[in-house]
């Protein structure tokens, strides 16, 4: 992919317009990400940040992508401060689109650090920000992570509710993901002593695979 078209993909996340010369480093970073070269992306995002003032939407997004590049290299402790800087900058700008994005990535990062209570808080806040923004797709991404967090936390009733809401959305918008969600919902129903409902959910998932 051309560096400039890669950058266009990046900027679509929160709709930013970058200035020179940070734009060139952001373009290189985006191209490196496309190729799975996360170390190179890390270096480029750091160079981009050297050109930016520590405020504004471009700074917030560059911090986010640097944090994500570090997370992809299994360096969650190093990713954490950059993701928090991104969140703080988006919050200062009252950009719920960016807040939802940063909170979601922070939640995933906290899972890697085995900070489970904090992960759940971030997923919930990501969902709330996406809802305020009216971004249904991002809201469902956060809900999916929150549902999984309820599951590993053995909060079965909340997990059931979250997976039901997710399944309702996926049935219409992401039919390829719906069977797996229904199978997970069935397992959660079974754990709660609801065998008839669990069987219905299993059957629905099984039939959709055929």
PDB file of C-alpha atoms in Angstrom:
ATOM      1  CA  UNK A   1       0.000   0.000   0.000  1.00  0.00           C
ATOM      2  CA  UNK A   2       1.181   3.510  -0.826  1.00  0.00           C
ATOM      3  CA  UNK A   3       2.271   5.465   2.299  1.00  0.00           C
ATOM      4  CA  UNK A   4      -0.250   8.198   1.647  1.00  0.00           C
ATOM      5  CA  UNK A   5      -3.137   5.758   1.179  1.00  0.00           C
ATOM      6  CA  UNK A   6      -2.033   3.995   4.380  1.00  0.00           C
ATOM      7  CA  UNK A   7      -2.155   7.321   6.154  1.00  0.00           C
ATOM      8  CA  UNK A   8      -5.653   7.923   4.809  1.00  0.00           C
ATOM      9  CA  UNK A   9      -6.759   4.684   6.449  1.00  0.00           C
ATOM     10  CA  UNK A  10      -5.231   5.809   9.758  1.00  0.00           C
ATOM     11  CA  UNK A  11      -6.817   9.231   9.638  1.00  0.00           C
ATOM     12  CA  UNK A  12     -10.250   7.771   8.972  1.00  0.00           C
ATOM     13  CA  UNK A  13     -10.262   6.486  12.556  1.00  0.00           C
ATOM     14  CA  UNK A  14     -11.001   9.898  14.002  1.00  0.00           C
ATOM     15  CA  UNK A  15     -10.980  12.111  10.917  1.00  0.00           C
ATOM     16  CA  UNK A  16      -7.847  14.168  11.448  1.00  0.00           C
ATOM     17  CA  UNK A  17      -5.807  16.432   9.191  1.00  0.00           C
ATOM     18  CA  UNK A  18      -2.107  16.288  10.020  1.00  0.00           C
ATOM     19  CA  UNK A  19       0.488  18.965   9.399  1.00  0.00           C
ATOM     20  CA  UNK A  20       3.939  18.547   7.908  1.00  0.00           C
ATOM     21  CA  UNK A  21       6.409  17.053   8.764  1.00  0.00           C
ATOM     22  CA  UNK A  22       4.531  14.837  11.240  1.00  0.00           C
ATOM     23  CA  UNK A  23       2.357  13.664   8.354  1.00  0.00           C
ATOM     24  CA  UNK A  24       5.303  12.040   6.604  1.00  0.00           C
ATOM     25  CA  UNK A  25       6.272  10.064   9.696  1.00  0.00           C
ATOM     26  CA  UNK A  26       2.646   9.099  10.261  1.00  0.00           C
ATOM     27  CA  UNK A  27       2.471   7.849   6.670  1.00  0.00           C
ATOM     28  CA  UNK A  28       5.594   5.741   7.163  1.00  0.00           C
ATOM     29  CA  UNK A  29       4.200   4.384  10.410  1.00  0.00           C
ATOM     30  CA  UNK A  30       0.933   3.434   8.745  1.00  0.00           C
ATOM     31  CA  UNK A  31       2.780   1.636   5.967  1.00  0.00           C
ATOM     32  CA  UNK A  32       4.878  -0.263   8.510  1.00  0.00           C
ATOM     33  CA  UNK A  33       1.709  -1.320  10.324  1.00  0.00           C
ATOM     34  CA  UNK A  34       0.223  -2.596   7.064  1.00  0.00           C
ATOM     35  CA  UNK A  35       3.281  -4.824   6.720  1.00  0.00           C
ATOM     36  CA  UNK A  36       3.199  -5.958  10.342  1.00  0.00           C
ATOM     37  CA  UNK A  37       6.472  -4.181  11.092  1.00  0.00           C
ATOM     38  CA  UNK A  38       5.525  -2.955  14.542  1.00  0.00           C
ATOM     39  CA  UNK A  39       9.058  -2.026  15.610  1.00  0.00           C
ATOM     40  CA  UNK A  40       9.392   0.241  12.589  1.00  0.00           C
ATOM     41  CA  UNK A  41       5.941   1.682  13.270  1.00  0.00           C
ATOM     42  CA  UNK A  42       7.002   2.422  16.836  1.00  0.00           C
ATOM     43  CA  UNK A  43      10.051   4.352  15.632  1.00  0.00           C
ATOM     44  CA  UNK A  44       8.018   6.339  13.115  1.00  0.00           C
ATOM     45  CA  UNK A  45       5.311   7.287  15.608  1.00  0.00           C
ATOM     46  CA  UNK A  46       8.002   8.493  17.990  1.00  0.00           C
ATOM     47  CA  UNK A  47       9.452  10.673  15.239  1.00  0.00           C
ATOM     48  CA  UNK A  48       5.987  12.001  14.433  1.00  0.00           C
ATOM     49  CA  UNK A  49       5.451  12.905  18.081  1.00  0.00           C
ATOM     50  CA  UNK A  50       8.700  14.880  18.085  1.00  0.00           C
ATOM     51  CA  UNK A  51       7.050  17.207  15.559  1.00  0.00           C
ATOM     52  CA  UNK A  52       3.822  17.701  17.515  1.00  0.00           C
ATOM     53  CA  UNK A  53       2.851  19.853  20.446  1.00  0.00           C
ATOM     54  CA  UNK A  54       1.595  17.838  23.455  1.00  0.00           C
ATOM     55  CA  UNK A  55      -2.017  18.728  22.807  1.00  0.00           C
ATOM     56  CA  UNK A  56      -4.558  18.440  20.038  1.00  0.00           C
ATOM     57  CA  UNK A  57      -6.169  15.612  18.145  1.00  0.00           C
ATOM     58  CA  UNK A  58      -3.102  14.766  16.064  1.00  0.00           C
ATOM     59  CA  UNK A  59      -1.020  14.372  19.239  1.00  0.00           C
ATOM     60  CA  UNK A  60      -3.757  12.259  20.853  1.00  0.00           C
ATOM     61  CA  UNK A  61      -3.914   9.929  17.887  1.00  0.00           C
ATOM     62  CA  UNK A  62      -0.140   9.622  17.537  1.00  0.00           C
ATOM     63  CA  UNK A  63       0.078   8.644  21.223  1.00  0.00           C
ATOM     64  CA  UNK A  64      -2.624   6.062  20.649  1.00  0.00           C
ATOM     65  CA  UNK A  65      -0.891   4.471  17.689  1.00  0.00           C
ATOM     66  CA  UNK A  66       2.475   4.446  19.462  1.00  0.00           C
ATOM     67  CA  UNK A  67       0.852   2.696  22.408  1.00  0.00           C
ATOM     68  CA  UNK A  68      -0.802   0.207  20.084  1.00  0.00           C
ATOM     69  CA  UNK A  69       2.503  -0.496  18.315  1.00  0.00           C
ATOM     70  CA  UNK A  70       4.116  -1.274  21.666  1.00  0.00           C
ATOM     71  CA  UNK A  71       1.177  -3.485  22.646  1.00  0.00           C
ATOM     72  CA  UNK A  72       1.568  -5.459  19.421  1.00  0.00           C
ATOM     73  CA  UNK A  73       5.149  -6.165  20.458  1.00  0.00           C
ATOM     74  CA  UNK A  74       3.965  -7.612  23.788  1.00  0.00           C
ATOM     75  CA  UNK A  75       5.221  -4.588  25.715  1.00  0.00           C
ATOM     76  CA  UNK A  76       2.060  -3.586  27.598  1.00  0.00           C
ATOM     77  CA  UNK A  77       3.848  -1.813  30.448  1.00  0.00           C
ATOM     78  CA  UNK A  78       5.515   0.522  27.932  1.00  0.00           C
ATOM     79  CA  UNK A  79       2.284   0.949  25.992  1.00  0.00           C
ATOM     80  CA  UNK A  80       0.305   2.027  29.059  1.00  0.00           C
ATOM     81  CA  UNK A  81       1.586   5.623  29.500  1.00  0.00           C
ATOM     82  CA  UNK A  82       1.147   6.434  25.819  1.00  0.00           C
ATOM     83  CA  UNK A  83      -2.388   5.115  25.771  1.00  0.00           C
ATOM     84  CA  UNK A  84      -3.167   7.181  28.862  1.00  0.00           C
ATOM     85  CA  UNK A  85      -1.719  10.299  27.263  1.00  0.00           C
ATOM     86  CA  UNK A  86      -3.926   9.636  24.259  1.00  0.00           C
ATOM     87  CA  UNK A  87      -6.988   9.240  26.461  1.00  0.00           C
ATOM     88  CA  UNK A  88      -6.249  12.421  28.410  1.00  0.00           C
ATOM     89  CA  UNK A  89      -5.803  14.412  25.205  1.00  0.00           C
ATOM     90  CA  UNK A  90      -9.028  13.103  23.668  1.00  0.00           C
ATOM     91  CA  UNK A  91     -10.907  13.812  26.900  1.00  0.00           C
ATOM     92  CA  UNK A  92      -9.590  17.390  26.928  1.00  0.00           C
ATOM     93  CA  UNK A  93     -10.874  17.777  23.370  1.00  0.00           C
ATOM     94  CA  UNK A  94     -14.215  16.169  24.286  1.00  0.00           C
ATOM     95  CA  UNK A  95     -13.722  13.727  21.431  1.00  0.00           C
ATOM     96  CA  UNK A  96     -15.846  10.715  22.317  1.00  0.00           C
ATOM     97  CA  UNK A  97     -14.701   8.878  19.183  1.00  0.00           C
ATOM     98  CA  UNK A  98     -11.111   9.036  20.370  1.00  0.00           C
ATOM     99  CA  UNK A  99     -12.070   8.341  23.983  1.00  0.00           C
ATOM    100  CA  UNK A 100     -13.872   5.154  22.937  1.00  0.00           C
ATOM    101  CA  UNK A 101     -10.846   4.034  20.932  1.00  0.00           C
ATOM    102  CA  UNK A 102      -8.326   4.752  23.699  1.00  0.00           C
ATOM    103  CA  UNK A 103     -10.453   3.212  26.449  1.00  0.00           C
ATOM    104  CA  UNK A 104     -10.884   0.028  24.416  1.00  0.00           C
ATOM    105  CA  UNK A 105      -7.152  -0.341  23.810  1.00  0.00           C
ATOM    106  CA  UNK A 106      -6.416   0.413  27.466  1.00  0.00           C
ATOM    107  CA  UNK A 107      -8.789  -2.360  28.460  1.00  0.00           C
ATOM    108  CA  UNK A 108      -7.000  -4.838  26.200  1.00  0.00           C
ATOM    109  CA  UNK A 109      -3.679  -3.644  27.582  1.00  0.00           C
ATOM    110  CA  UNK A 110      -4.837  -4.118  31.166  1.00  0.00           C
ATOM    111  CA  UNK A 111      -5.798  -7.703  30.334  1.00  0.00           C
ATOM    112  CA  UNK A 112      -2.255  -8.319  29.125  1.00  0.00           C
ATOM    113  CA  UNK A 113      -0.983  -6.883  32.419  1.00  0.00           C
ATOM    114  CA  UNK A 114      -3.490  -9.103  34.281  1.00  0.00           C
ATOM    115  CA  UNK A 115      -5.129  -6.032  35.800  1.00  0.00           C
ATOM    116  CA  UNK A 116      -8.591  -7.525  35.428  1.00  0.00           C
ATOM    117  CA  UNK A 117     -10.760  -5.059  37.408  1.00  0.00           C
ATOM    118  CA  UNK A 118      -9.231  -2.106  35.561  1.00  0.00           C
ATOM    119  CA  UNK A 119      -9.786  -3.815  32.202  1.00  0.00           C
ATOM    120  CA  UNK A 120     -13.505  -4.065  32.868  1.00  0.00           C
ATOM    121  CA  UNK A 121     -13.693  -0.392  33.804  1.00  0.00           C
ATOM    122  CA  UNK A 122     -12.027   0.625  30.545  1.00  0.00           C
ATOM    123  CA  UNK A 123     -14.320  -1.554  28.435  1.00  0.00           C
ATOM    124  CA  UNK A 124     -17.374  -0.057  30.155  1.00  0.00           C
ATOM    125  CA  UNK A 125     -16.115   3.482  29.585  1.00  0.00           C
ATOM    126  CA  UNK A 126     -15.346   2.700  25.949  1.00  0.00           C
ATOM    127  CA  UNK A 127     -18.896   1.471  25.476  1.00  0.00           C
ATOM    128  CA  UNK A 128     -20.315   4.608  27.101  1.00  0.00           C
ATOM    129  CA  UNK A 129     -18.184   6.932  24.953  1.00  0.00           C
ATOM    130  CA  UNK A 130     -19.164   5.101  21.753  1.00  0.00           C
ATOM    131  CA  UNK A 131     -22.802   5.320  22.792  1.00  0.00           C
ATOM    132  CA  UNK A 132     -22.510   9.073  23.384  1.00  0.00           C
ATOM    133  CA  UNK A 133     -20.940   9.427  19.950  1.00  0.00           C
ATOM    134  CA  UNK A 134     -23.654   7.324  18.362  1.00  0.00           C
ATOM    135  CA  UNK A 135     -21.075   4.929  16.909  1.00  0.00           C
ATOM    136  CA  UNK A 136     -22.922   1.621  16.959  1.00  0.00           C
ATOM    137  CA  UNK A 137     -20.044  -0.384  15.485  1.00  0.00           C
ATOM    138  CA  UNK A 138     -17.542   0.851  18.086  1.00  0.00           C
ATOM    139  CA  UNK A 139     -20.132   0.323  20.820  1.00  0.00           C
ATOM    140  CA  UNK A 140     -20.447  -3.323  19.814  1.00  0.00           C
ATOM    141  CA  UNK A 141     -16.673  -3.748  19.775  1.00  0.00           C
ATOM    142  CA  UNK A 142     -16.580  -2.519  23.355  1.00  0.00           C
ATOM    143  CA  UNK A 143     -19.571  -4.667  24.278  1.00  0.00           C
ATOM    144  CA  UNK A 144     -17.854  -7.763  22.891  1.00  0.00           C
ATOM    145  CA  UNK A 145     -14.817  -7.139  25.079  1.00  0.00           C
ATOM    146  CA  UNK A 146     -16.992  -6.340  28.083  1.00  0.00           C
ATOM    147  CA  UNK A 147     -18.968  -9.554  27.567  1.00  0.00           C
ATOM    148  CA  UNK A 148     -15.761 -11.556  27.526  1.00  0.00           C
ATOM    149  CA  UNK A 149     -14.609  -9.767  30.669  1.00  0.00           C
ATOM    150  CA  UNK A 150     -17.860 -10.626  32.450  1.00  0.00           C
ATOM    151  CA  UNK A 151     -17.310 -14.227  31.355  1.00  0.00           C
ATOM    152  CA  UNK A 152     -13.776 -14.557  32.760  1.00  0.00           C
ATOM    153  CA  UNK A 153     -14.943 -12.752  35.910  1.00  0.00           C
ATOM    154  CA  UNK A 154     -17.736 -15.345  36.340  1.00  0.00           C
ATOM    155  CA  UNK A 155     -20.377 -12.623  36.326  1.00  0.00           C
ATOM    156  CA  UNK A 156     -22.725 -14.867  34.432  1.00  0.00           C
ATOM    157  CA  UNK A 157     -25.950 -12.842  34.448  1.00  0.00           C
ATOM    158  CA  UNK A 158     -24.164  -9.765  33.113  1.00  0.00           C
ATOM    159  CA  UNK A 159     -22.304 -11.882  30.573  1.00  0.00           C
ATOM    160  CA  UNK A 160     -25.599 -13.357  29.392  1.00  0.00           C
ATOM    161  CA  UNK A 161     -27.145  -9.925  28.936  1.00  0.00           C
ATOM    162  CA  UNK A 162     -24.084  -8.601  27.082  1.00  0.00           C
ATOM    163  CA  UNK A 163     -23.861 -11.597  24.745  1.00  0.00           C
ATOM    164  CA  UNK A 164     -27.590 -11.396  23.987  1.00  0.00           C
ATOM    165  CA  UNK A 165     -27.232  -7.755  22.987  1.00  0.00           C
ATOM    166  CA  UNK A 166     -24.155  -8.557  20.937  1.00  0.00           C
ATOM    167  CA  UNK A 167     -25.934 -11.446  19.211  1.00  0.00           C
ATOM    168  CA  UNK A 168     -28.892  -9.237  18.316  1.00  0.00           C
ATOM    169  CA  UNK A 169     -26.531  -6.796  16.632  1.00  0.00           C
ATOM    170  CA  UNK A 170     -24.451  -9.450  14.876  1.00  0.00           C
ATOM    171  CA  UNK A 171     -27.486 -11.238  13.472  1.00  0.00           C
ATOM    172  CA  UNK A 172     -28.141  -8.167  11.304  1.00  0.00           C
ATOM    173  CA  UNK A 173     -24.702  -6.604  10.859  1.00  0.00           C
ATOM    174  CA  UNK A 174     -22.094  -9.358  11.318  1.00  0.00           C
ATOM    175  CA  UNK A 175     -23.770 -12.692  10.495  1.00  0.00           C
ATOM    176  CA  UNK A 176     -20.409 -14.439  10.174  1.00  0.00           C
ATOM    177  CA  UNK A 177     -19.655 -13.704  13.852  1.00  0.00           C
ATOM    178  CA  UNK A 178     -23.126 -14.575  15.148  1.00  0.00           C
ATOM    179  CA  UNK A 179     -22.738 -18.396  15.491  1.00  0.00           C
ATOM    180  CA  UNK A 180     -19.682 -18.154  17.744  1.00  0.00           C
ATOM    181  CA  UNK A 181     -21.447 -15.629  19.958  1.00  0.00           C
ATOM    182  CA  UNK A 182     -24.478 -17.881  20.227  1.00  0.00           C
ATOM    183  CA  UNK A 183     -22.288 -20.844  21.167  1.00  0.00           C
ATOM    184  CA  UNK A 184     -20.672 -18.773  23.910  1.00  0.00           C
ATOM    185  CA  UNK A 185     -24.078 -17.619  25.091  1.00  0.00           C
ATOM    186  CA  UNK A 186     -25.208 -21.249  25.236  1.00  0.00           C
ATOM    187  CA  UNK A 187     -22.273 -22.162  27.478  1.00  0.00           C
ATOM    188  CA  UNK A 188     -23.061 -19.280  29.811  1.00  0.00           C
ATOM    189  CA  UNK A 189     -26.712 -20.313  29.981  1.00  0.00           C
ATOM    190  CA  UNK A 190     -25.651 -23.858  30.791  1.00  0.00           C
ATOM    191  CA  UNK A 191     -23.449 -22.628  33.660  1.00  0.00           C
ATOM    192  CA  UNK A 192     -26.430 -20.753  35.071  1.00  0.00           C
ATOM    193  CA  UNK A 193     -28.600 -23.873  35.101  1.00  0.00           C
ATOM    194  CA  UNK A 194     -30.736 -22.952  32.100  1.00  0.00           C
ATOM    195  CA  UNK A 195     -30.430 -26.117  29.996  1.00  0.00           C
ATOM    196  CA  UNK A 196     -33.447 -25.535  27.761  1.00  0.00           C
ATOM    197  CA  UNK A 197     -32.304 -22.032  26.765  1.00  0.00           C
ATOM    198  CA  UNK A 198     -28.758 -23.320  26.353  1.00  0.00           C
ATOM    199  CA  UNK A 199     -29.955 -26.060  24.008  1.00  0.00           C
ATOM    200  CA  UNK A 200     -31.853 -23.556  21.883  1.00  0.00           C
ATOM    201  CA  UNK A 201     -28.774 -21.350  21.601  1.00  0.00           C
ATOM    202  CA  UNK A 202     -26.520 -24.325  20.735  1.00  0.00           C
ATOM    203  CA  UNK A 203     -28.991 -25.471  18.086  1.00  0.00           C
ATOM    204  CA  UNK A 204     -29.183 -22.005  16.547  1.00  0.00           C
ATOM    205  CA  UNK A 205     -25.381 -21.820  16.372  1.00  0.00           C
ATOM    206  CA  UNK A 206     -25.109 -25.345  14.921  1.00  0.00           C
ATOM    207  CA  UNK A 207     -27.739 -24.755  12.251  1.00  0.00           C
ATOM    208  CA  UNK A 208     -26.083 -21.537  11.123  1.00  0.00           C
ATOM    209  CA  UNK A 209     -22.820 -23.409  10.472  1.00  0.00           C
ATOM    210  CA  UNK A 210     -24.574 -25.808   8.091  1.00  0.00           C
TER     211      UNK A 210
END
